[in-house]
Amino acid sequence: MSQLVKPHGKDQVLKPLLLEGEELADAKKKATTLKKIPITSRETGDAIMMGIGGFTPLDGFMDHDDWKGCVKDFQMADGTFWPIPVTLSATKADADSINFGEEIALVDDESGEIMGIMTVDEKYGIDKELECKEVFKTTDEDHPGVQKVMAQKEINLAGPIKVLSELDFPTAFEGIYQRPADARAIFEERGWNTVAALQLRNPMHNSHAYLAKVAIEVTDGVYVHQLLGALKPGDIPAHTRVKCIDALVQNYFRPERVVQGGYPLDMRYAGPREALLHALFRQNYGCSHLIVGRDHAGVGDYYGPFDAHRIFDEIPAGSLMTQALKMDWTFFCYACGEMASMKTCPHTEKAVLDEDGNYVSGDRLLLSGTMLRKMLSENKAVPAEFSKPEVVVLLREFYSSLEERVEVKLHGAATGDAAK
Ligand SMILES: [Zn+2]
């Protein structure tokens, strides 16, 4: 009998809204006859998460009371804990043309795919600035999450949805894209009761591997859960990241302690609030813990390094079953002679390397993403203390294939990405 954490919400059962078989075929046919409303990439990601049960127990896009409760008090009108609004917006003209109780087809703006059918039972306006101030702690228009909220159309539409598509995630990321029920089945087959999720959107270097190993020491296994979605130019695509993790797991882990998976959601960059959302949907995936590092889901300097740790202690007890495994910044320290963190290592000097990536002096080995890209694309040696050779080989292969095609673009992206 599985002892995995139960799904979120009062009923404690997964609530996937995706239709299947004949029901799906009929709904697809019907959807072509309905009024079509375009939806953004964020709304599409949210719809897929509701479709696969990742956003259990939501049954559709939020109404005004749920939106307000969520923004102000982290909970929906019925008391269910929820840290970030999940809403859908339409132009005033579109909203005016829809009757209450009418079914509409939600169409992904980028692919043209019909994502779902929604029964509209409420239309409402929101105070966008209030949402930004509460959720993102800023109304600065340079913040990517604020930009998306401020760009929402005038009227929010609320009501239950039926989901008709997962886009091409199941085929494009075969073997890595998982629904919560899939992940739970894998964990149960392995006899796991406690699982730590490691959220990843960059390649896995030694610092992430160290986090994973610390988590395995205190749980039954780690779920390396990757973001599969839109990337910035120059980012490492998911398929390459998967190969790198495989190489690490095969050579440096007990493979029976690691499961890889991917999920379709866009980043909102809401820092602490998003850490809570990340924990919430990991609960649905069956994870008892989420590894929360420094500035989890942050961007720029909008959040303090440990805000995302602290917020787990500030929400009412019992809000979430999934707990934060709070970790500090990790790195290799030459003076310690091992992997360490800001919490354990007493040395403070940054390590200095020569042109070829060899150790010269100092303690802590800290390489920014930009420095690493430069070393990889210029064929300089990357210290084994930073990343295992099996991983470096794969990343080099990726950069050499990329450089032939978009060299200028890569360097433009690299210089603009110093923070991560
Ligand atoms: Zn040290």
mmCIF file of N, CA, C and O in Angstrom, residues 146-230:
data_model
loop_
_atom_site.group_PDB
_atom_site.id
_atom_site.type_symbol
_atom_site.label_atom_id
_atom_site.label_comp_id
_atom_site.label_asym_id
_atom_site.label_seq_id
_atom_site.Cartn_x
_atom_site.Cartn_y
_atom_site.Cartn_z
ATOM 1 N N VAL A 146 5.285 40.303 -13.996
ATOM 2 C CA VAL A 146 4.452 41.513 -13.979
ATOM 3 C C VAL A 146 4.037 41.861 -15.415
ATOM 4 O O VAL A 146 2.866 42.165 -15.672
ATOM 5 N N GLN A 147 5.008 41.774 -16.322
ATOM 6 C CA GLN A 147 4.704 42.076 -17.739
ATOM 7 C C GLN A 147 3.525 41.243 -18.228
ATOM 8 O O GLN A 147 2.616 41.754 -18.883
ATOM 9 N N LYS A 148 3.549 39.943 -17.895
ATOM 10 C CA LYS A 148 2.487 39.058 -18.388
ATOM 11 C C LYS A 148 1.134 39.410 -17.781
ATOM 12 O O LYS A 148 0.118 39.374 -18.469
ATOM 13 N N VAL A 149 1.111 39.731 -16.480
ATOM 14 C CA VAL A 149 -0.162 40.088 -15.855
ATOM 15 C C VAL A 149 -0.696 41.398 -16.438
ATOM 16 O O VAL A 149 -1.875 41.512 -16.788
ATOM 17 N N MET A 150 0.201 42.398 -16.578
ATOM 18 C CA MET A 150 -0.250 43.692 -17.085
ATOM 19 C C MET A 150 -0.719 43.585 -18.547
ATOM 20 O O MET A 150 -1.541 44.386 -18.988
ATOM 21 N N ALA A 151 -0.180 42.595 -19.273
ATOM 22 C CA ALA A 151 -0.563 42.425 -20.681
ATOM 23 C C ALA A 151 -1.847 41.615 -20.846
ATOM 24 O O ALA A 151 -2.348 41.458 -21.965
ATOM 25 N N GLN A 152 -2.392 41.103 -19.732
ATOM 26 C CA GLN A 152 -3.648 40.356 -19.841
ATOM 27 C C GLN A 152 -4.739 41.265 -20.398
ATOM 28 O O GLN A 152 -4.725 42.474 -20.200
ATOM 29 N N LYS A 153 -5.716 40.623 -21.077
ATOM 30 C CA LYS A 153 -6.804 41.416 -21.657
ATOM 31 C C LYS A 153 -7.761 41.886 -20.556
ATOM 32 O O LYS A 153 -7.625 41.497 -19.408
ATOM 33 N N GLU A 154 -8.755 42.713 -20.926
ATOM 34 C CA GLU A 154 -9.563 43.438 -19.921
ATOM 35 C C GLU A 154 -10.428 42.560 -19.016
ATOM 36 O O GLU A 154 -10.617 42.872 -17.857
ATOM 37 N N ILE A 155 -11.000 41.501 -19.583
ATOM 38 C CA ILE A 155 -12.024 40.768 -18.826
ATOM 39 C C ILE A 155 -11.583 39.325 -18.572
ATOM 40 O O ILE A 155 -11.181 38.613 -19.496
ATOM 41 N N ASN A 156 -11.658 38.911 -17.323
ATOM 42 C CA ASN A 156 -11.377 37.506 -17.009
ATOM 43 C C ASN A 156 -12.646 36.673 -17.186
ATOM 44 O O ASN A 156 -13.737 37.106 -16.811
ATOM 45 N N LEU A 157 -12.467 35.481 -17.744
ATOM 46 C CA LEU A 157 -13.577 34.540 -17.906
ATOM 47 C C LEU A 157 -13.357 33.382 -16.952
ATOM 48 O O LEU A 157 -12.250 32.854 -16.854
ATOM 49 N N ALA A 158 -14.416 33.008 -16.238
ATOM 50 C CA ALA A 158 -14.284 31.918 -15.278
ATOM 51 C C ALA A 158 -15.289 30.825 -15.582
ATOM 52 O O ALA A 158 -16.360 31.085 -16.129
ATOM 53 N N GLY A 159 -14.906 29.610 -15.203
ATOM 54 C CA GLY A 159 -15.830 28.496 -15.356
ATOM 55 C C GLY A 159 -15.088 27.190 -15.526
ATOM 56 O O GLY A 159 -13.879 27.174 -15.762
ATOM 57 N N PRO A 160 -15.826 26.081 -15.392
ATOM 58 C CA PRO A 160 -15.190 24.763 -15.517
ATOM 59 C C PRO A 160 -14.718 24.489 -16.946
ATOM 60 O O PRO A 160 -15.307 24.992 -17.902
ATOM 61 N N ILE A 161 -13.650 23.734 -17.063
ATOM 62 C CA ILE A 161 -13.152 23.382 -18.405
ATOM 63 C C ILE A 161 -13.024 21.867 -18.554
ATOM 64 O O ILE A 161 -12.905 21.136 -17.571
ATOM 65 N N LYS A 162 -13.074 21.461 -19.816
ATOM 66 C CA LYS A 162 -12.675 20.098 -20.190
ATOM 67 C C LYS A 162 -11.463 20.279 -21.082
ATOM 68 O O LYS A 162 -11.486 21.130 -21.982
ATOM 69 N N VAL A 163 -10.422 19.523 -20.848
ATOM 70 C CA VAL A 163 -9.180 19.714 -21.602
ATOM 71 C C VAL A 163 -9.116 18.700 -22.741
ATOM 72 O O VAL A 163 -9.425 17.518 -22.562
ATOM 73 N N LEU A 164 -8.731 19.196 -23.927
ATOM 74 C CA LEU A 164 -8.760 18.350 -25.126
ATOM 75 C C LEU A 164 -7.377 18.035 -25.672
ATOM 76 O O LEU A 164 -7.248 17.247 -26.611
ATOM 77 N N SER A 165 -6.346 18.689 -25.138
ATOM 78 C CA SER A 165 -5.024 18.487 -25.757
ATOM 79 C C SER A 165 -3.901 18.712 -24.753
ATOM 80 O O SER A 165 -4.034 19.506 -23.819
ATOM 81 N N GLU A 166 -2.802 18.007 -24.936
ATOM 82 C CA GLU A 166 -1.564 18.258 -24.187
ATOM 83 C C GLU A 166 -0.510 18.833 -25.137
ATOM 84 O O GLU A 166 0.681 18.696 -24.888
ATOM 85 N N LEU A 167 -0.956 19.429 -26.260
ATOM 86 C CA LEU A 167 -0.053 19.846 -27.341
ATOM 87 C C LEU A 167 0.813 18.653 -27.747
ATOM 88 O O LEU A 167 0.355 17.523 -27.681
ATOM 89 N N ASP A 168 2.071 18.901 -28.161
ATOM 90 C CA ASP A 168 2.871 17.749 -28.600
ATOM 91 C C ASP A 168 3.805 17.238 -27.500
ATOM 92 O O ASP A 168 4.739 16.486 -27.768
ATOM 93 N N PHE A 169 3.559 17.648 -26.249
ATOM 94 C CA PHE A 169 4.459 17.224 -25.157
ATOM 95 C C PHE A 169 4.637 15.699 -25.068
ATOM 96 O O PHE A 169 5.767 15.233 -24.940
ATOM 97 N N PRO A 170 3.535 14.909 -25.143
ATOM 98 C CA PRO A 170 3.716 13.458 -24.975
ATOM 99 C C PRO A 170 4.608 12.834 -26.048
ATOM 100 O O PRO A 170 5.326 11.873 -25.766
ATOM 101 N N THR A 171 4.581 13.377 -27.277
ATOM 102 C CA THR A 171 5.410 12.783 -28.327
ATOM 103 C C THR A 171 6.790 13.438 -28.399
ATOM 104 O O THR A 171 7.801 12.770 -28.518
ATOM 105 N N ALA A 172 6.819 14.772 -28.288
ATOM 106 C CA ALA A 172 8.100 15.483 -28.389
ATOM 107 C C ALA A 172 9.021 15.132 -27.222
ATOM 108 O O ALA A 172 10.240 15.159 -27.357
ATOM 109 N N PHE A 173 8.440 14.817 -26.074
ATOM 110 C CA PHE A 173 9.251 14.490 -24.894
ATOM 111 C C PHE A 173 8.880 13.106 -24.367
ATOM 112 O O PHE A 173 8.690 12.908 -23.173
ATOM 113 N N GLU A 174 8.790 12.154 -25.308
ATOM 114 C CA GLU A 174 8.408 10.803 -24.942
ATOM 115 C C GLU A 174 9.388 10.245 -23.896
ATOM 116 O O GLU A 174 10.600 10.382 -24.040
ATOM 117 N N GLY A 175 8.829 9.627 -22.860
ATOM 118 C CA GLY A 175 9.691 9.039 -21.832
ATOM 119 C C GLY A 175 10.083 10.014 -20.741
ATOM 120 O O GLY A 175 10.569 9.610 -19.694
ATOM 121 N N ILE A 176 9.895 11.316 -20.973
ATOM 122 C CA ILE A 176 10.276 12.298 -19.959
ATOM 123 C C ILE A 176 9.046 13.089 -19.475
ATOM 124 O O ILE A 176 8.898 13.380 -18.303
ATOM 125 N N TYR A 177 8.148 13.403 -20.409
ATOM 126 C CA TYR A 177 6.906 14.094 -20.039
ATOM 127 C C TYR A 177 6.020 13.113 -19.276
ATOM 128 O O TYR A 177 5.745 12.020 -19.758
ATOM 129 N N GLN A 178 5.626 13.496 -18.077
ATOM 130 C CA GLN A 178 4.797 12.600 -17.274
ATOM 131 C C GLN A 178 3.612 13.332 -16.677
ATOM 132 O O GLN A 178 3.726 14.483 -16.272
ATOM 133 N N ARG A 179 2.490 12.605 -16.586
ATOM 134 C CA ARG A 179 1.354 13.092 -15.820
ATOM 135 C C ARG A 179 1.585 12.657 -14.366
ATOM 136 O O ARG A 179 2.306 11.691 -14.107
ATOM 137 N N PRO A 180 0.922 13.346 -13.413
ATOM 138 C CA PRO A 180 1.112 12.975 -12.005
ATOM 139 C C PRO A 180 0.850 11.482 -11.746
ATOM 140 O O PRO A 180 1.591 10.847 -11.000
ATOM 141 N N ALA A 181 -0.183 10.935 -12.386
ATOM 142 C CA ALA A 181 -0.496 9.515 -12.152
ATOM 143 C C ALA A 181 0.650 8.620 -12.642
ATOM 144 O O ALA A 181 0.937 7.579 -12.033
ATOM 145 N N ASP A 182 1.326 9.036 -13.739
ATOM 146 C CA ASP A 182 2.464 8.254 -14.254
ATOM 147 C C ASP A 182 3.594 8.234 -13.233
ATOM 148 O O ASP A 182 4.185 7.191 -12.946
ATOM 149 N N ALA A 183 3.907 9.417 -12.707
ATOM 150 C CA ALA A 183 5.014 9.523 -11.752
ATOM 151 C C ALA A 183 4.695 8.714 -10.502
ATOM 152 O O ALA A 183 5.535 7.956 -9.996
ATOM 153 N N ARG A 184 3.462 8.827 -10.012
ATOM 154 C CA ARG A 184 3.075 8.075 -8.814
ATOM 155 C C ARG A 184 3.220 6.568 -9.037
ATOM 156 O O ARG A 184 3.668 5.843 -8.146
ATOM 157 N N ALA A 185 2.849 6.110 -10.253
ATOM 158 C CA ALA A 185 2.956 4.673 -10.545
ATOM 159 C C ALA A 185 4.421 4.224 -10.507
ATOM 160 O O ALA A 185 4.737 3.148 -9.982
ATOM 161 N N ILE A 186 5.312 5.066 -11.037
ATOM 162 C CA ILE A 186 6.746 4.714 -11.016
ATOM 163 C C ILE A 186 7.252 4.653 -9.566
ATOM 164 O O ILE A 186 7.947 3.716 -9.183
ATOM 165 N N PHE A 187 6.875 5.649 -8.779
ATOM 166 C CA PHE A 187 7.346 5.670 -7.383
ATOM 167 C C PHE A 187 6.828 4.441 -6.619
ATOM 168 O O PHE A 187 7.550 3.830 -5.824
ATOM 169 N N GLU A 188 5.561 4.113 -6.864
ATOM 170 C CA GLU A 188 4.974 2.969 -6.157
ATOM 171 C C GLU A 188 5.655 1.672 -6.558
ATOM 172 O O GLU A 188 5.926 0.815 -5.726
ATOM 173 N N GLU A 189 5.954 1.549 -7.856
ATOM 174 C CA GLU A 189 6.627 0.356 -8.329
ATOM 175 C C GLU A 189 7.987 0.194 -7.640
ATOM 176 O O GLU A 189 8.443 -0.912 -7.379
ATOM 177 N N ARG A 190 8.614 1.325 -7.358
ATOM 178 C CA ARG A 190 9.913 1.264 -6.675
ATOM 179 C C ARG A 190 9.788 1.135 -5.162
ATOM 180 O O ARG A 190 10.791 1.053 -4.468
ATOM 181 N N GLY A 191 8.553 1.168 -4.679
ATOM 182 C CA GLY A 191 8.347 1.041 -3.239
ATOM 183 C C GLY A 191 8.714 2.291 -2.454
ATOM 184 O O GLY A 191 8.987 2.223 -1.259
ATOM 185 N N TRP A 192 8.710 3.435 -3.124
ATOM 186 C CA TRP A 192 9.066 4.681 -2.432
ATOM 187 C C TRP A 192 7.866 5.224 -1.647
ATOM 188 O O TRP A 192 6.731 5.159 -2.116
ATOM 189 N N ASN A 193 8.143 5.772 -0.484
ATOM 190 C CA ASN A 193 7.124 6.501 0.278
ATOM 191 C C ASN A 193 7.416 7.992 0.287
ATOM 192 O O ASN A 193 6.513 8.814 0.214
ATOM 193 N N THR A 194 8.686 8.341 0.416
ATOM 194 C CA THR A 194 9.068 9.749 0.424
ATOM 195 C C THR A 194 9.915 10.046 -0.800
ATOM 196 O O THR A 194 10.818 9.279 -1.146
ATOM 197 N N VAL A 195 9.598 11.129 -1.477
ATOM 198 C CA VAL A 195 10.273 11.498 -2.719
ATOM 199 C C VAL A 195 10.588 12.994 -2.676
ATOM 200 O O VAL A 195 9.716 13.799 -2.338
ATOM 201 N N ALA A 196 11.825 13.347 -3.031
ATOM 202 C CA ALA A 196 12.184 14.764 -3.102
ATOM 203 C C ALA A 196 12.220 15.197 -4.559
ATOM 204 O O ALA A 196 12.882 14.565 -5.384
ATOM 205 N N ALA A 197 11.484 16.249 -4.895
ATOM 206 C CA ALA A 197 11.526 16.775 -6.258
ATOM 207 C C ALA A 197 12.656 17.790 -6.381
ATOM 208 O O ALA A 197 12.825 18.643 -5.513
ATOM 209 N N LEU A 198 13.448 17.641 -7.439
ATOM 210 C CA LEU A 198 14.473 18.638 -7.768
ATOM 211 C C LEU A 198 14.023 19.363 -9.017
ATOM 212 O O LEU A 198 13.976 18.787 -10.102
ATOM 213 N N GLN A 199 13.635 20.612 -8.840
ATOM 214 C CA GLN A 199 13.170 21.440 -9.959
ATOM 215 C C GLN A 199 14.386 21.866 -10.777
ATOM 216 O O GLN A 199 15.368 22.340 -10.225
ATOM 217 N N LEU A 200 14.333 21.666 -12.095
ATOM 218 C CA LEU A 200 15.509 21.967 -12.914
ATOM 219 C C LEU A 200 15.100 22.618 -14.229
ATOM 220 O O LEU A 200 14.164 22.170 -14.880
ATOM 221 N N ARG A 201 15.801 23.691 -14.597
ATOM 222 C CA ARG A 201 15.563 24.255 -15.931
ATOM 223 C C ARG A 201 16.873 24.536 -16.644
ATOM 224 O O ARG A 201 16.912 25.099 -17.722
ATOM 225 N N ASN A 202 17.987 24.175 -15.989
ATOM 226 C CA ASN A 202 19.315 24.314 -16.577
ATOM 227 C C ASN A 202 20.002 22.957 -16.529
ATOM 228 O O ASN A 202 19.511 22.049 -15.893
ATOM 229 N N PRO A 203 21.161 22.812 -17.211
ATOM 230 C CA PRO A 203 21.858 21.520 -17.138
ATOM 231 C C PRO A 203 22.241 21.182 -15.697
ATOM 232 O O PRO A 203 22.411 22.062 -14.863
ATOM 233 N N MET A 204 22.378 19.886 -15.426
ATOM 234 C CA MET A 204 22.690 19.433 -14.069
ATOM 235 C C MET A 204 24.205 19.325 -13.915
ATOM 236 O O MET A 204 24.837 18.454 -14.494
ATOM 237 N N HIS A 205 24.759 20.236 -13.154
ATOM 238 C CA HIS A 205 26.188 20.179 -12.849
ATOM 239 C C HIS A 205 26.369 19.598 -11.451
ATOM 240 O O HIS A 205 25.415 19.174 -10.817
ATOM 241 N N ASN A 206 27.607 19.618 -10.958
ATOM 242 C CA ASN A 206 27.883 18.980 -9.661
ATOM 243 C C ASN A 206 27.088 19.588 -8.521
ATOM 244 O O ASN A 206 26.731 18.893 -7.576
ATOM 245 N N SER A 207 26.810 20.890 -8.598
ATOM 246 C CA SER A 207 26.093 21.527 -7.495
ATOM 247 C C SER A 207 24.668 20.968 -7.382
ATOM 248 O O SER A 207 24.188 20.693 -6.287
ATOM 249 N N HIS A 208 24.011 20.746 -8.542
ATOM 250 C CA HIS A 208 22.680 20.132 -8.513
ATOM 251 C C HIS A 208 22.749 18.656 -8.103
ATOM 252 O O HIS A 208 21.880 18.156 -7.396
ATOM 253 N N ALA A 209 23.798 17.983 -8.594
ATOM 254 C CA ALA A 209 23.965 16.570 -8.238
ATOM 255 C C ALA A 209 24.132 16.443 -6.725
ATOM 256 O O ALA A 209 23.605 15.515 -6.101
ATOM 257 N N TYR A 210 24.838 17.393 -6.140
ATOM 258 C CA TYR A 210 25.043 17.376 -4.683
ATOM 259 C C TYR A 210 23.697 17.557 -3.958
ATOM 260 O O TYR A 210 23.393 16.834 -3.010
ATOM 261 N N LEU A 211 22.884 18.495 -4.430
ATOM 262 C CA LEU A 211 21.540 18.685 -3.846
ATOM 263 C C LEU A 211 20.746 17.388 -3.917
ATOM 264 O O LEU A 211 20.094 16.981 -2.953
ATOM 265 N N ALA A 212 20.815 16.736 -5.093
ATOM 266 C CA ALA A 212 20.067 15.486 -5.286
ATOM 267 C C ALA A 212 20.553 14.437 -4.303
ATOM 268 O O ALA A 212 19.753 13.700 -3.713
ATOM 269 N N LYS A 213 21.871 14.373 -4.100
ATOM 270 C CA LYS A 213 22.416 13.340 -3.202
ATOM 271 C C LYS A 213 22.046 13.612 -1.749
ATOM 272 O O LYS A 213 21.717 12.687 -1.006
ATOM 273 N N VAL A 214 22.091 14.861 -1.341
ATOM 274 C CA VAL A 214 21.672 15.198 0.025
ATOM 275 C C VAL A 214 20.210 14.786 0.216
ATOM 276 O O VAL A 214 19.840 14.201 1.235
ATOM 277 N N ALA A 215 19.381 15.059 -0.798
ATOM 278 C CA ALA A 215 17.953 14.702 -0.711
ATOM 279 C C ALA A 215 17.775 13.189 -0.613
ATOM 280 O O ALA A 215 16.942 12.708 0.163
ATOM 281 N N ILE A 216 18.566 12.432 -1.382
ATOM 282 C CA ILE A 216 18.436 10.968 -1.350
ATOM 283 C C ILE A 216 18.823 10.423 0.025
ATOM 284 O O ILE A 216 18.254 9.437 0.493
ATOM 285 N N GLU A 217 19.772 11.093 0.692
ATOM 286 C CA GLU A 217 20.168 10.643 2.034
ATOM 287 C C GLU A 217 18.986 10.646 3.012
ATOM 288 O O GLU A 217 18.968 9.869 3.952
ATOM 289 N N VAL A 218 18.011 11.536 2.791
ATOM 290 C CA VAL A 218 16.923 11.657 3.773
ATOM 291 C C VAL A 218 15.543 11.255 3.228
ATOM 292 O O VAL A 218 14.542 11.373 3.927
ATOM 293 N N THR A 219 15.480 10.814 1.967
ATOM 294 C CA THR A 219 14.209 10.331 1.398
ATOM 295 C C THR A 219 14.474 9.008 0.671
ATOM 296 O O THR A 219 15.623 8.545 0.616
ATOM 297 N N ASP A 220 13.422 8.421 0.078
ATOM 298 C CA ASP A 220 13.619 7.160 -0.647
ATOM 299 C C ASP A 220 14.212 7.376 -2.031
ATOM 300 O O ASP A 220 14.839 6.477 -2.592
ATOM 301 N N GLY A 221 13.994 8.558 -2.608
ATOM 302 C CA GLY A 221 14.534 8.797 -3.939
ATOM 303 C C GLY A 221 14.273 10.221 -4.380
ATOM 304 O O GLY A 221 13.517 10.950 -3.740
ATOM 305 N N VAL A 222 14.930 10.582 -5.483
ATOM 306 C CA VAL A 222 14.780 11.950 -5.972
ATOM 307 C C VAL A 222 14.097 11.941 -7.348
ATOM 308 O O VAL A 222 14.327 11.040 -8.162
ATOM 309 N N TYR A 223 13.224 12.890 -7.551
ATOM 310 C CA TYR A 223 12.527 13.058 -8.827
ATOM 311 C C TYR A 223 13.096 14.310 -9.478
ATOM 312 O O TYR A 223 12.826 15.418 -9.039
ATOM 313 N N VAL A 224 13.931 14.115 -10.488
ATOM 314 C CA VAL A 224 14.513 15.260 -11.187
ATOM 315 C C VAL A 224 13.456 15.739 -12.184
ATOM 316 O O VAL A 224 13.186 15.084 -13.189
ATOM 317 N N HIS A 225 12.840 16.855 -11.857
ATOM 318 C CA HIS A 225 11.642 17.280 -12.568
ATOM 319 C C HIS A 225 11.955 18.528 -13.377
ATOM 320 O O HIS A 225 12.137 19.611 -12.836
ATOM 321 N N GLN A 226 12.027 18.363 -14.688
ATOM 322 C CA GLN A 226 12.488 19.439 -15.559
ATOM 323 C C GLN A 226 11.356 20.229 -16.179
ATOM 324 O O GLN A 226 10.334 19.668 -16.556
ATOM 325 N N LEU A 227 11.612 21.479 -16.357
ATOM 326 C CA LEU A 227 10.699 22.337 -17.081
ATOM 327 C C LEU A 227 10.879 22.068 -18.579
ATOM 328 O O LEU A 227 11.978 22.132 -19.101
ATOM 329 N N LEU A 228 9.779 21.701 -19.244
ATOM 330 C CA LEU A 228 9.810 21.469 -20.692
ATOM 331 C C LEU A 228 8.974 22.556 -21.307
ATOM 332 O O LEU A 228 7.835 22.484 -21.349
ATOM 333 N N GLY A 229 9.474 23.595 -21.726
ATOM 334 C CA GLY A 229 8.583 24.611 -22.263
ATOM 335 C C GLY A 229 9.445 25.591 -22.991
ATOM 336 O O GLY A 229 10.583 25.296 -23.329
ATOM 337 N N ALA A 230 8.892 26.758 -23.184
ATOM 338 C CA ALA A 230 9.596 27.792 -23.931
ATOM 339 C C ALA A 230 10.926 28.124 -23.266
ATOM 340 O O ALA A 230 11.037 28.197 -22.054
#
